[in-house]
mmCIF file of C-alpha atoms and ligand atoms in Angstrom:
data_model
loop_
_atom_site.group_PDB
_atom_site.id
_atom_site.type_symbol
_atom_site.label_atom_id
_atom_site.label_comp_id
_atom_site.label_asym_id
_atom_site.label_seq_id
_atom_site.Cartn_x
_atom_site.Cartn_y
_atom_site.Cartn_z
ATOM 1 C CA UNK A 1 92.641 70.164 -35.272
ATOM 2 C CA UNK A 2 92.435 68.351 -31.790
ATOM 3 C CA UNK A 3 92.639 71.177 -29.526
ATOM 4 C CA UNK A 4 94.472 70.992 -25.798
ATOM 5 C CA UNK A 5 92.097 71.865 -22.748
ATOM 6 C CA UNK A 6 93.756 74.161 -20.425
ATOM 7 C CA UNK A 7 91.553 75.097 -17.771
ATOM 8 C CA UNK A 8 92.867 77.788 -15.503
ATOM 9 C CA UNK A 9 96.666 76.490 -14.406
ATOM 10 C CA UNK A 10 95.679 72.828 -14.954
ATOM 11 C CA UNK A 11 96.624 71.357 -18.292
ATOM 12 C CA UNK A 12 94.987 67.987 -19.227
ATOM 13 C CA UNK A 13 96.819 65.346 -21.033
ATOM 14 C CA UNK A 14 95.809 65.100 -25.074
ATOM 15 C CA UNK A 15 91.897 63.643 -25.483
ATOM 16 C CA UNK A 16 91.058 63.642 -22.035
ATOM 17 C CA UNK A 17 88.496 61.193 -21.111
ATOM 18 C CA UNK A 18 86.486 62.042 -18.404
ATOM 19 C CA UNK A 19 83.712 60.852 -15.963
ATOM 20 C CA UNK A 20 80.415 62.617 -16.463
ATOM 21 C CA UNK A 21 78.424 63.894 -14.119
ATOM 22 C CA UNK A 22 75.789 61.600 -12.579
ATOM 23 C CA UNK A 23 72.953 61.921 -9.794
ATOM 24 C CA UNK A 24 73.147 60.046 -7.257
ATOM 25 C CA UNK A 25 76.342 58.050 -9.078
ATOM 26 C CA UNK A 26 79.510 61.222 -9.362
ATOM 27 C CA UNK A 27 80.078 60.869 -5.722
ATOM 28 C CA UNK A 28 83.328 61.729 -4.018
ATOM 29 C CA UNK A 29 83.836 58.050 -3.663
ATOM 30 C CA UNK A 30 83.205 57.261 -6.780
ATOM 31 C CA UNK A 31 85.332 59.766 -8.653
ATOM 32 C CA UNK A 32 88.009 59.033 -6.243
ATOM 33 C CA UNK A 33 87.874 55.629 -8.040
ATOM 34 C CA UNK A 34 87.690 56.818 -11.361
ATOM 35 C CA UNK A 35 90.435 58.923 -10.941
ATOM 36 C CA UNK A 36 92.589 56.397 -9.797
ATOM 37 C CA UNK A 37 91.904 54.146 -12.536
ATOM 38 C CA UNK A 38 92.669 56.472 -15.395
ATOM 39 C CA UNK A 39 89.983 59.591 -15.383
ATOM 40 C CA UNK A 40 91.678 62.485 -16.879
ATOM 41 C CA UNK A 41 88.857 64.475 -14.641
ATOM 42 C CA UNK A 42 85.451 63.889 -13.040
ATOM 43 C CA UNK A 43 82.562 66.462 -12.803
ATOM 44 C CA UNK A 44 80.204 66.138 -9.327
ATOM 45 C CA UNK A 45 76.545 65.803 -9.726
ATOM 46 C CA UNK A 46 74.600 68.385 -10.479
ATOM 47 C CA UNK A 47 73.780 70.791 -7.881
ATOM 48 C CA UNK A 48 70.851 73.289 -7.405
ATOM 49 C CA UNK A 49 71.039 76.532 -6.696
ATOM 50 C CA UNK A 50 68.481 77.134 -5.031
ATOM 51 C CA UNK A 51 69.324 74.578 -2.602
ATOM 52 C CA UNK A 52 72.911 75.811 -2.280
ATOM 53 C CA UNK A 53 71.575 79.034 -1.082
ATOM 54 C CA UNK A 54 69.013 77.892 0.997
ATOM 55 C CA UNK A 55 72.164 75.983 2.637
ATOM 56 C CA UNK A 56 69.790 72.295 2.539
ATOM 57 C CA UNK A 57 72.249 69.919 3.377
ATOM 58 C CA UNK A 58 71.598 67.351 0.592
ATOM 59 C CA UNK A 59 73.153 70.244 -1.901
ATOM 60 C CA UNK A 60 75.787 71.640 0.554
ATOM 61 C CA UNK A 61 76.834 67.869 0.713
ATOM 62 C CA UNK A 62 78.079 67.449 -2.479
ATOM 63 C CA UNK A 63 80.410 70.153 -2.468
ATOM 64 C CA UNK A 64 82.707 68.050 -0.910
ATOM 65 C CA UNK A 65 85.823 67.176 -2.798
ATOM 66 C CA UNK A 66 88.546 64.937 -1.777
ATOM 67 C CA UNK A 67 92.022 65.786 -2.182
ATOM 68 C CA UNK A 68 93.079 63.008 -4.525
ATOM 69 C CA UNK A 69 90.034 63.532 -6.535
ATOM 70 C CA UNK A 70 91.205 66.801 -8.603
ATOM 71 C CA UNK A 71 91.034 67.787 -11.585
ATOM 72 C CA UNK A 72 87.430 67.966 -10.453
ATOM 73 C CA UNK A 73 84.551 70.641 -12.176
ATOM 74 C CA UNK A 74 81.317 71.054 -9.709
ATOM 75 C CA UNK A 75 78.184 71.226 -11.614
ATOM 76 C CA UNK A 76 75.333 73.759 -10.504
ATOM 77 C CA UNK A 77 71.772 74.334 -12.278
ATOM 78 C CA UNK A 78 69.291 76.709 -11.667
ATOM 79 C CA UNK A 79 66.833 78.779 -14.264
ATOM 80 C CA UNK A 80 67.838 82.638 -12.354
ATOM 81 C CA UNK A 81 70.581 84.651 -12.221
ATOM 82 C CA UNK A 82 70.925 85.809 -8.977
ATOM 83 C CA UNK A 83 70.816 82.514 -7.044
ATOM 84 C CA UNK A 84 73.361 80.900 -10.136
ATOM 85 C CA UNK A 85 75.750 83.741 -9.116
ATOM 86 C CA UNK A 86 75.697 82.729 -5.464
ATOM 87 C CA UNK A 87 75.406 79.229 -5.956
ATOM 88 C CA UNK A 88 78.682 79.510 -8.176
ATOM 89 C CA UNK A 89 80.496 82.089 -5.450
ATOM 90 C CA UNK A 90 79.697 78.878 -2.789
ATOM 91 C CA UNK A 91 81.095 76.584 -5.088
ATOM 92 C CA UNK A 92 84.237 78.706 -6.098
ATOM 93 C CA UNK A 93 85.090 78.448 -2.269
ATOM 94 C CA UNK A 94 85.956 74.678 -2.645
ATOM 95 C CA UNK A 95 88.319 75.274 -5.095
ATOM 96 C CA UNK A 96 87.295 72.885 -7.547
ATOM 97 C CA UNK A 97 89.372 73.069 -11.210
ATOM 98 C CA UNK A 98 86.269 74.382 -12.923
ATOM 99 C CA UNK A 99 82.518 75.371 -12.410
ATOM 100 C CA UNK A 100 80.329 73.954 -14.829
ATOM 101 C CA UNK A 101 76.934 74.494 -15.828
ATOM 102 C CA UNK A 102 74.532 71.888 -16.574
ATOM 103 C CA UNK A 103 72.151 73.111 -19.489
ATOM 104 C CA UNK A 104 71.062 69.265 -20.279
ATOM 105 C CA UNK A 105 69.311 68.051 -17.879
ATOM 106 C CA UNK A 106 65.994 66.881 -19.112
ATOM 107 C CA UNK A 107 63.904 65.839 -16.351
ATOM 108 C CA UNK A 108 60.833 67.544 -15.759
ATOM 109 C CA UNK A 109 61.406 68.585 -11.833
ATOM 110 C CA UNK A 110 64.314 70.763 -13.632
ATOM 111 C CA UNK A 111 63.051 71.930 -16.779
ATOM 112 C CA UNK A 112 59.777 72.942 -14.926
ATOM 113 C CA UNK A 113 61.653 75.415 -13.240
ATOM 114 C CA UNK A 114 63.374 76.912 -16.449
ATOM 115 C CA UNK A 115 66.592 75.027 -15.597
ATOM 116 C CA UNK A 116 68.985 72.343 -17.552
ATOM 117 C CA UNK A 117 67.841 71.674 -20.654
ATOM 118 C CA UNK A 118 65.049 74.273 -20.737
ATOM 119 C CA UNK A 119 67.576 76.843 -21.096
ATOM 120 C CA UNK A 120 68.218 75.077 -24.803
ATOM 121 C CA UNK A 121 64.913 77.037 -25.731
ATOM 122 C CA UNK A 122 66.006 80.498 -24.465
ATOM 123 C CA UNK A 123 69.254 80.954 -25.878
ATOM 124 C CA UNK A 124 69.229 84.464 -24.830
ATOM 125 C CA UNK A 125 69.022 83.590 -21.598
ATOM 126 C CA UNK A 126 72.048 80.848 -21.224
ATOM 127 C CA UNK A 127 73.721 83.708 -22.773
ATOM 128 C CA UNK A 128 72.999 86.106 -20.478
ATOM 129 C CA UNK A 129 73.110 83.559 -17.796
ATOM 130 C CA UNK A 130 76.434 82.035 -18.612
ATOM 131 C CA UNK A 131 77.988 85.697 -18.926
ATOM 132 C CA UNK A 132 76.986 86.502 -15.534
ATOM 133 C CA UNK A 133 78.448 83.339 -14.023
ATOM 134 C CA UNK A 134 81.621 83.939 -15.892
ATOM 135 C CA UNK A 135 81.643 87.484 -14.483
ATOM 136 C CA UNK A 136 81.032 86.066 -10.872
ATOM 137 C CA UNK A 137 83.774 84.110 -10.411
ATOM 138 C CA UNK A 138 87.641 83.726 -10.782
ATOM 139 C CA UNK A 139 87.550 80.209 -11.810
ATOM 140 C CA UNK A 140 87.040 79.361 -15.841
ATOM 141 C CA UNK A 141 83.641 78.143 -16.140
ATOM 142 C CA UNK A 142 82.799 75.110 -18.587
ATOM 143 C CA UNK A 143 79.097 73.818 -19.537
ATOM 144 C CA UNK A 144 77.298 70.714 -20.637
ATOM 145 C CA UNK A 145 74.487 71.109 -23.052
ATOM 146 C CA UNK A 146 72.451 68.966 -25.242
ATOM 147 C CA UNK A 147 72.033 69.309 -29.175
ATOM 148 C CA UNK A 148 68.879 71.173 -28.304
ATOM 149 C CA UNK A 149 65.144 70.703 -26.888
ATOM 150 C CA UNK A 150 63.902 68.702 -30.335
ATOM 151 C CA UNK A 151 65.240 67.855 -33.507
ATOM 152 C CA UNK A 152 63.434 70.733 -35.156
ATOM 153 C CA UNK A 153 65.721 73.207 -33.141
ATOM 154 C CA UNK A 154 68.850 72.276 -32.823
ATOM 155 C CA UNK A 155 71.209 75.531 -32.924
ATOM 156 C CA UNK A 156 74.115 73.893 -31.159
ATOM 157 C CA UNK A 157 76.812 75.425 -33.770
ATOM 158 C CA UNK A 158 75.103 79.131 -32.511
ATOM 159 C CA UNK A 159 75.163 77.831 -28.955
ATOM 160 C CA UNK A 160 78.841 76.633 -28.667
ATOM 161 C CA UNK A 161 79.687 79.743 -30.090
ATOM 162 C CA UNK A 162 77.799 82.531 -27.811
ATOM 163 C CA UNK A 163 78.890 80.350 -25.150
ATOM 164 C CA UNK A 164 82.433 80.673 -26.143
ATOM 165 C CA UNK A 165 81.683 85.031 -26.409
ATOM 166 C CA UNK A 166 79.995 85.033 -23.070
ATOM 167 C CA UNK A 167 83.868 83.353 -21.633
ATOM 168 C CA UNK A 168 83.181 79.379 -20.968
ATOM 169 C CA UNK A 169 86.476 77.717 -21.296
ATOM 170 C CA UNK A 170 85.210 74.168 -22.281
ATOM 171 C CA UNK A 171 81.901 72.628 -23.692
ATOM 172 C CA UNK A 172 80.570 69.298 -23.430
ATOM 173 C CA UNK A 173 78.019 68.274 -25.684
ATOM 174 C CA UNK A 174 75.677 64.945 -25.005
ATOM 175 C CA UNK A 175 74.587 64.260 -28.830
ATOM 176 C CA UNK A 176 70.956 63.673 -28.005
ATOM 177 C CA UNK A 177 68.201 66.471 -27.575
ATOM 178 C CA UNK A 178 65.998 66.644 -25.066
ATOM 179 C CA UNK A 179 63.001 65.637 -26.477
ATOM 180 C CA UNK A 180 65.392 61.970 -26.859
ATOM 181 C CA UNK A 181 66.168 61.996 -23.091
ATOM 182 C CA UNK A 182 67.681 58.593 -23.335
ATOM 183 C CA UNK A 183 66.489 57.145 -26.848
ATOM 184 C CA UNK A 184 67.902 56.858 -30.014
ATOM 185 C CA UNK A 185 71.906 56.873 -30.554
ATOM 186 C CA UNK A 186 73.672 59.855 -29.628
ATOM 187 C CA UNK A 187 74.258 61.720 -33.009
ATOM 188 C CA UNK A 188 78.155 62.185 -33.487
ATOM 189 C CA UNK A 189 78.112 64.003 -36.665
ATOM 190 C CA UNK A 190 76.724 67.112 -34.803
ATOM 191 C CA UNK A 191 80.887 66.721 -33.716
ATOM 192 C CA UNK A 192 81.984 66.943 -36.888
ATOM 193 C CA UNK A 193 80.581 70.059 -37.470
ATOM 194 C CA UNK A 194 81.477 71.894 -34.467
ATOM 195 C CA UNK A 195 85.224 70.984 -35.620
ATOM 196 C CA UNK A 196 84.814 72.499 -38.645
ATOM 197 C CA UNK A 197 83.604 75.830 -37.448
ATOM 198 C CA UNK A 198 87.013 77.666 -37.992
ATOM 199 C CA UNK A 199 85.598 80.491 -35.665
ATOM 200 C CA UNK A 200 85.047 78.074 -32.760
ATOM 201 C CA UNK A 201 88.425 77.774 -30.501
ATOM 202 C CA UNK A 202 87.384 76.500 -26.772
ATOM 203 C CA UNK A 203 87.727 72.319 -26.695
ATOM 204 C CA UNK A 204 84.609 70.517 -27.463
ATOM 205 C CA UNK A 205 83.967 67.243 -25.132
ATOM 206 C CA UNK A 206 81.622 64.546 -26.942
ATOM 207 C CA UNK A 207 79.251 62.835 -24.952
ATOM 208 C CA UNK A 208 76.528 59.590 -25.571
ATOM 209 C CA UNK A 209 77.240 56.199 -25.737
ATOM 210 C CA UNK A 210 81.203 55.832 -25.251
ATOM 211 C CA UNK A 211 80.853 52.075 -23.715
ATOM 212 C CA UNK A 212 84.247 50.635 -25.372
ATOM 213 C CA UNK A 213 87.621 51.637 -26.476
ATOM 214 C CA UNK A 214 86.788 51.557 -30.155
ATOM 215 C CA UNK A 215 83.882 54.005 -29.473
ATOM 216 C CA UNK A 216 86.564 56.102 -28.179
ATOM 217 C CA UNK A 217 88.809 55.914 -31.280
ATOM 218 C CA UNK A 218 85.983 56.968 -33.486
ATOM 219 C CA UNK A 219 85.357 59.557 -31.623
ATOM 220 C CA UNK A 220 88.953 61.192 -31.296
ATOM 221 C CA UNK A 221 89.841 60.043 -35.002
ATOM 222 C CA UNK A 222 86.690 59.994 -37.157
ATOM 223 C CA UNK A 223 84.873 62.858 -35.587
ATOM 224 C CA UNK A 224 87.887 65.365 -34.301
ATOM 225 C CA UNK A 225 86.647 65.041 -30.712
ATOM 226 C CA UNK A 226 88.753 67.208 -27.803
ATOM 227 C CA UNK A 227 88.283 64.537 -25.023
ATOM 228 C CA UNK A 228 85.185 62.691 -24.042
ATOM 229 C CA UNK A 229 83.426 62.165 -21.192
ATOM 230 C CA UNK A 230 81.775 58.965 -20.167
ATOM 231 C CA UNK A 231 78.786 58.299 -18.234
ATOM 232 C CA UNK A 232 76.535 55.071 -17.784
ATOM 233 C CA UNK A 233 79.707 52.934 -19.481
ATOM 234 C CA UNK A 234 81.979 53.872 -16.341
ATOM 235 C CA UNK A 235 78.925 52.562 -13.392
ATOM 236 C CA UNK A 236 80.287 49.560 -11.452
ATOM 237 C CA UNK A 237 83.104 49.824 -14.175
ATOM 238 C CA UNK A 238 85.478 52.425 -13.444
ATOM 239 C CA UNK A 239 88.272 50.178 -15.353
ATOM 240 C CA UNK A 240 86.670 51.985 -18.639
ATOM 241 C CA UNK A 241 88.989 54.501 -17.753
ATOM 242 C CA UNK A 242 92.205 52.694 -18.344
ATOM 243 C CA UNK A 243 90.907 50.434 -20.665
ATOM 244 C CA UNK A 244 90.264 53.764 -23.400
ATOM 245 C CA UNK A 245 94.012 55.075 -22.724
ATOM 246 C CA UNK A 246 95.443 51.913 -23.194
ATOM 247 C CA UNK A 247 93.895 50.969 -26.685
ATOM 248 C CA UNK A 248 94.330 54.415 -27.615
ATOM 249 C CA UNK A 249 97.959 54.207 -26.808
ATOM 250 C CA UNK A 250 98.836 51.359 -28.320
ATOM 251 C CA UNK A 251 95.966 49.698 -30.324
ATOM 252 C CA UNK A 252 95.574 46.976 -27.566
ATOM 253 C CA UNK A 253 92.927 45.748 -25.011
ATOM 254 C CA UNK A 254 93.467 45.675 -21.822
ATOM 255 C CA UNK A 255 92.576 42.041 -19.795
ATOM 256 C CA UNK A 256 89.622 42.594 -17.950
ATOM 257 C CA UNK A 257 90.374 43.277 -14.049
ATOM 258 C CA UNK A 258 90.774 39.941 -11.989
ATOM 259 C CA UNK A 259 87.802 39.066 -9.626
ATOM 260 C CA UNK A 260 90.324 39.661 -6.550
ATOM 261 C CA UNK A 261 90.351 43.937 -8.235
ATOM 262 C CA UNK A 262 86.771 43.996 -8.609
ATOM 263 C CA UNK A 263 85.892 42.812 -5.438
ATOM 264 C CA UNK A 264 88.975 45.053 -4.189
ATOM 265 C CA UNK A 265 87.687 48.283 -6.149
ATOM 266 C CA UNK A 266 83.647 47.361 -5.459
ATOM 267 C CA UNK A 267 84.796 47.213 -1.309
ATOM 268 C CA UNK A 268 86.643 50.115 -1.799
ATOM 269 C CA UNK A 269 84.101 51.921 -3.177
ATOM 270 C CA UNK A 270 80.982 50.697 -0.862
ATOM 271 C CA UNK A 271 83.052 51.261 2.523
ATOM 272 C CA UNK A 272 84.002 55.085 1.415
ATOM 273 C CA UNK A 273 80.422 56.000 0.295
ATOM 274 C CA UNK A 274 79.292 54.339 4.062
ATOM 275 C CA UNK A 275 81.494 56.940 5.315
ATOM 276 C CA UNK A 276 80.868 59.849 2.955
ATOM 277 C CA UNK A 277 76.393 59.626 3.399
ATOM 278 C CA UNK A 278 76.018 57.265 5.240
ATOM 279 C CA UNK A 279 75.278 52.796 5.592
ATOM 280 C CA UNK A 280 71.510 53.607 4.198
ATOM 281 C CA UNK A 281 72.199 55.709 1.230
ATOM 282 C CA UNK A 282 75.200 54.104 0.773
ATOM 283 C CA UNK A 283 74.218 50.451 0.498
ATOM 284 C CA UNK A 284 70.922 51.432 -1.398
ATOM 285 C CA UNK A 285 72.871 53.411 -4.358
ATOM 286 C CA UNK A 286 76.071 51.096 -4.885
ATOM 287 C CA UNK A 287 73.255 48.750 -5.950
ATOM 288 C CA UNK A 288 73.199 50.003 -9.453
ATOM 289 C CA UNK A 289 77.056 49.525 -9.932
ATOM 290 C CA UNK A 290 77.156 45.450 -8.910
ATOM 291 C CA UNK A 291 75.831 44.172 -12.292
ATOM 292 C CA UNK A 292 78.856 46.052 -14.002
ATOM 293 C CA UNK A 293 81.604 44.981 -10.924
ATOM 294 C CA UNK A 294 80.680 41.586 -11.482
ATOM 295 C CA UNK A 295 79.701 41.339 -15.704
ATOM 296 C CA UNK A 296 80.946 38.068 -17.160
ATOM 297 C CA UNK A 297 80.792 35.483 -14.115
ATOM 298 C CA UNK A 298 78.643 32.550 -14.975
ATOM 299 C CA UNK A 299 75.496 31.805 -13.462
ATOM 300 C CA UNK A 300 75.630 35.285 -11.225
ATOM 301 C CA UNK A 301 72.280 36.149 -10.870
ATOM 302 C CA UNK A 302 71.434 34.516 -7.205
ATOM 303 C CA UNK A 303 74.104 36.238 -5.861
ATOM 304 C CA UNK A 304 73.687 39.580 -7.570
ATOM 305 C CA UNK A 305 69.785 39.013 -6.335
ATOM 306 C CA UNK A 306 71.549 38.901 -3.076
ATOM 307 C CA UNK A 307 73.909 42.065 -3.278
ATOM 308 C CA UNK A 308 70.884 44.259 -4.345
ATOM 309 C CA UNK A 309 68.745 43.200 -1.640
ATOM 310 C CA UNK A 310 71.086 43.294 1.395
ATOM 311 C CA UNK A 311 69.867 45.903 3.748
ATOM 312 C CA UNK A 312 72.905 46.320 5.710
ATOM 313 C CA UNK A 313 76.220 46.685 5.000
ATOM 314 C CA UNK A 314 77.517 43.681 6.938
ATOM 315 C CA UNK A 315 74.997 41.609 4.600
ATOM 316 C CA UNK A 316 76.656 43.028 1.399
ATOM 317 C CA UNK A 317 79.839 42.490 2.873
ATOM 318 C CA UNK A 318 79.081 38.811 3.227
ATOM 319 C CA UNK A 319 78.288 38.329 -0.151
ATOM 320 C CA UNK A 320 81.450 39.428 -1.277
ATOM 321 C CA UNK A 321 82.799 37.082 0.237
ATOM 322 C CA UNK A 322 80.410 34.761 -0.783
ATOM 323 C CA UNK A 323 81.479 35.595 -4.295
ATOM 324 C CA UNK A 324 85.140 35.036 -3.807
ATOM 325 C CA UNK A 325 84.511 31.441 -1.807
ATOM 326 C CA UNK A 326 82.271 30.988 -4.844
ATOM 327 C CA UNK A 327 84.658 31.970 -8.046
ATOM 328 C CA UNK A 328 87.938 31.760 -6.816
ATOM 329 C CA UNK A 329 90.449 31.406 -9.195
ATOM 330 C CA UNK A 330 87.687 32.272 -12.190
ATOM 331 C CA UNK A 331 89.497 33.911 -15.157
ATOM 332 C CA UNK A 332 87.401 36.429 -16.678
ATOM 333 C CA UNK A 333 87.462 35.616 -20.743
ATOM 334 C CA UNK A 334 85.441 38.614 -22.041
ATOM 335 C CA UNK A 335 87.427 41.639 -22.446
ATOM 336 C CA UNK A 336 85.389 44.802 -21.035
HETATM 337 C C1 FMN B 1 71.949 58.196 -13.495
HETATM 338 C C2 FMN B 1 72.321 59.407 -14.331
HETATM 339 C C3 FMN B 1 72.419 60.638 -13.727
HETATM 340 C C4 FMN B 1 72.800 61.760 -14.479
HETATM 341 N N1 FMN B 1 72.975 62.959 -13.852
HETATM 342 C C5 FMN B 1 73.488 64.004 -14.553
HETATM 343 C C6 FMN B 1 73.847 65.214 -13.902
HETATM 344 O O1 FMN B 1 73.720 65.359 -12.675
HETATM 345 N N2 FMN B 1 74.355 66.224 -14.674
HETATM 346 C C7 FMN B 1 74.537 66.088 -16.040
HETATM 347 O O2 FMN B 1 75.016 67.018 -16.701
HETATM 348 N N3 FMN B 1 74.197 64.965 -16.673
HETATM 349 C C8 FMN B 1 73.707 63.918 -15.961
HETATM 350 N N4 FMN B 1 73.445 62.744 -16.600
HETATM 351 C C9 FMN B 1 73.751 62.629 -18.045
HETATM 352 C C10 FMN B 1 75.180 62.093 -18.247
HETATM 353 O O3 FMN B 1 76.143 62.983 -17.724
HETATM 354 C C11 FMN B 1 75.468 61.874 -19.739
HETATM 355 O O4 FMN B 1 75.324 63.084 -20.408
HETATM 356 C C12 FMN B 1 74.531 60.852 -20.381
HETATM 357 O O5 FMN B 1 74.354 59.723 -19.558
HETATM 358 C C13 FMN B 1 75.061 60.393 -21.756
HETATM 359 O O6 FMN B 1 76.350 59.848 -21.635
HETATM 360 P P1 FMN B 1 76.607 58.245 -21.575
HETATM 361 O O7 FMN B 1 76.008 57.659 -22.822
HETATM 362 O O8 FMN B 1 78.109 58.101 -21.525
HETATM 363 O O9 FMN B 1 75.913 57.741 -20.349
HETATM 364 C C14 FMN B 1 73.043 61.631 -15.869
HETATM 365 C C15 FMN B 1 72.900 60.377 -16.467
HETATM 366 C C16 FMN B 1 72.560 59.268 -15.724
HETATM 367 C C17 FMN B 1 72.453 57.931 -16.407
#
């Protein structure tokens, strides 16, 4: 049985799809996007704890939330209790819909400090450390997890359901283990099995590899999914979104967005993240969304060589409208 999230007073709508968090990509700017273009709710970047605490400014940053962003879940990591407690008492006082806490992350600057997905080999510990957060603050308090550090010990079925004791409202599972970091599919049937766990009650959000609507049917229909949250699928394409409700609505594709939204959305986007960190940052990370913005046009490549290399934000600014001297009136065939 598909079961409703209800986090706190907000309700979501029936399978809500979601943007996941992303370094460096979850932005305010971004989200705002994503929002706007169908996101049932977005999650921040992670955030460290430690750096919370210590007040560094590149953490403090990203606990800014814009008003037309919400439903919106900030995401803190951290291996100890006491700064996790603090770090989710500065977070509560943004008022965010939901803290979450990121027990996937496999990196090695992370799990070398006994954080993200280290925790997966503790399970005492998240335990412990998820109760305490829970106790902290008012707010509910979700998590994202892996399947577990290897194949060899995967206990996610124990895991989603000590989480659930220690008070989390939601849990988000990315089907891949750590020991995968990015490799292999995502393994889906680990879904099926939470479903069937007749003493597990909280919503379960799948996570790996949603990149079309179809994906997104199987997932809600063939593997009982709660909602689903999408992550590399929705860079430079936050129409992924809208696309997903639509098909699931009413069995039909969307047409992809006209080269007059893209370059309306991609502007959009780039001139709010100048003004959120800044023309250097700014310029330098929208560079990973312009292959998506711009998928499909023929022959691309010189001016997509052009968009990643501008150093200023008058230069990228050209280029778009270099690109809509270039392909005016281009009808985009490929569906997205
Ligand atoms: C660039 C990038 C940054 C990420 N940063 C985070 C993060 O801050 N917190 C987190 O929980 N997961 C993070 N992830 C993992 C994603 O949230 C997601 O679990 C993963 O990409 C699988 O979903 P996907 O196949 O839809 O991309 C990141 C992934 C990418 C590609």
């Amino acid at each position: 049985m598909r079961r409703r999230v209800m986090l706190g007073n907000t309700v979501l709508p029936d399978f809500p799809v979601m943007l996941a968090p992303m370094e460096d990509v979850s932005d305010p700017p971004f989200r705002r996007v994503c929002r706007r273009l169908g996101a049932d709710m977005v999650f921040t970047e992670f955030i460290s704890s430690e750096g919370l605490i210590r007040g560094a400014r590149q953490s403090t940053h990203k606990l800014d939330i814009f008003e037309d962003e919400r439903p919106v879940g900030i995401q803190i990591f951290g291996g100890e209790e006491a700064p996790m407690r603090q770090a989710a008492a500065l977070a509560e006082a943004v008022r965010p819909t939901v803290i979450d806490i990121n027990y996937g992350c496999p990196v090695y600057r992370v799990v070398n400090k006994g954080a993200g997905a280290a925790i997966l080999q503790d399970i005492d510990k998240m335990e412990r450390l998820t109760r305490a957060i829970v106790d902290q603050v008012s707010l509910p308090v979700t998590v994202k997890t892996r399947l577990g550090w290897d194949r060899a010990s995967i206990r996610i079925e124990e895991v989603a359901l000590r989480l659930q004791d220690a008070g989390i409202t939601m849990l988000t599972v990315h089907f891949r283990t750590r020991k995968q970091l990015y490799k292999g599919a995502a393994d889906w049937s680990w879904m099926l099995r939470l479903k069937e766990n007749p003493a597990l009650h909280i919503p379960i959000i799948g996570n790996g590899d949603i990149d079309s609507p179809e994906k997104a049917l199987q997932a809600r229909d063939d593997y009982g999914a709660d909602g689903i949250m999408i992550g590399r699928a929705a860079i430079g394409n936050p129409w992924i979104f809208q696309q997903i409700k639509h098909y699931l609505a009413t069995g039909e594709r969307l047409p992809s967005p006209t080269l007059d939204e893209r370059l309306a959305v991609c502007k959009e986007h780039l001139l709010a993240s100048v003004e959120w960190k800044g023309e250097r940052r700014a310029v330098f990370e929208m560079r990973k969304h312009y292959r998506n913005y711009f998928r499909g046009l023929p022959r691309f490549k010189p001016l997509r060589i052009r968009l990643v290399e501008a150093p200023h934000l008058d230069d990228v600014l050209e280029t778009l409208d270099a690109i809509r001297r270039e392909y005016a009136g281009y009808t985009f065939e490929t569906q997205m």
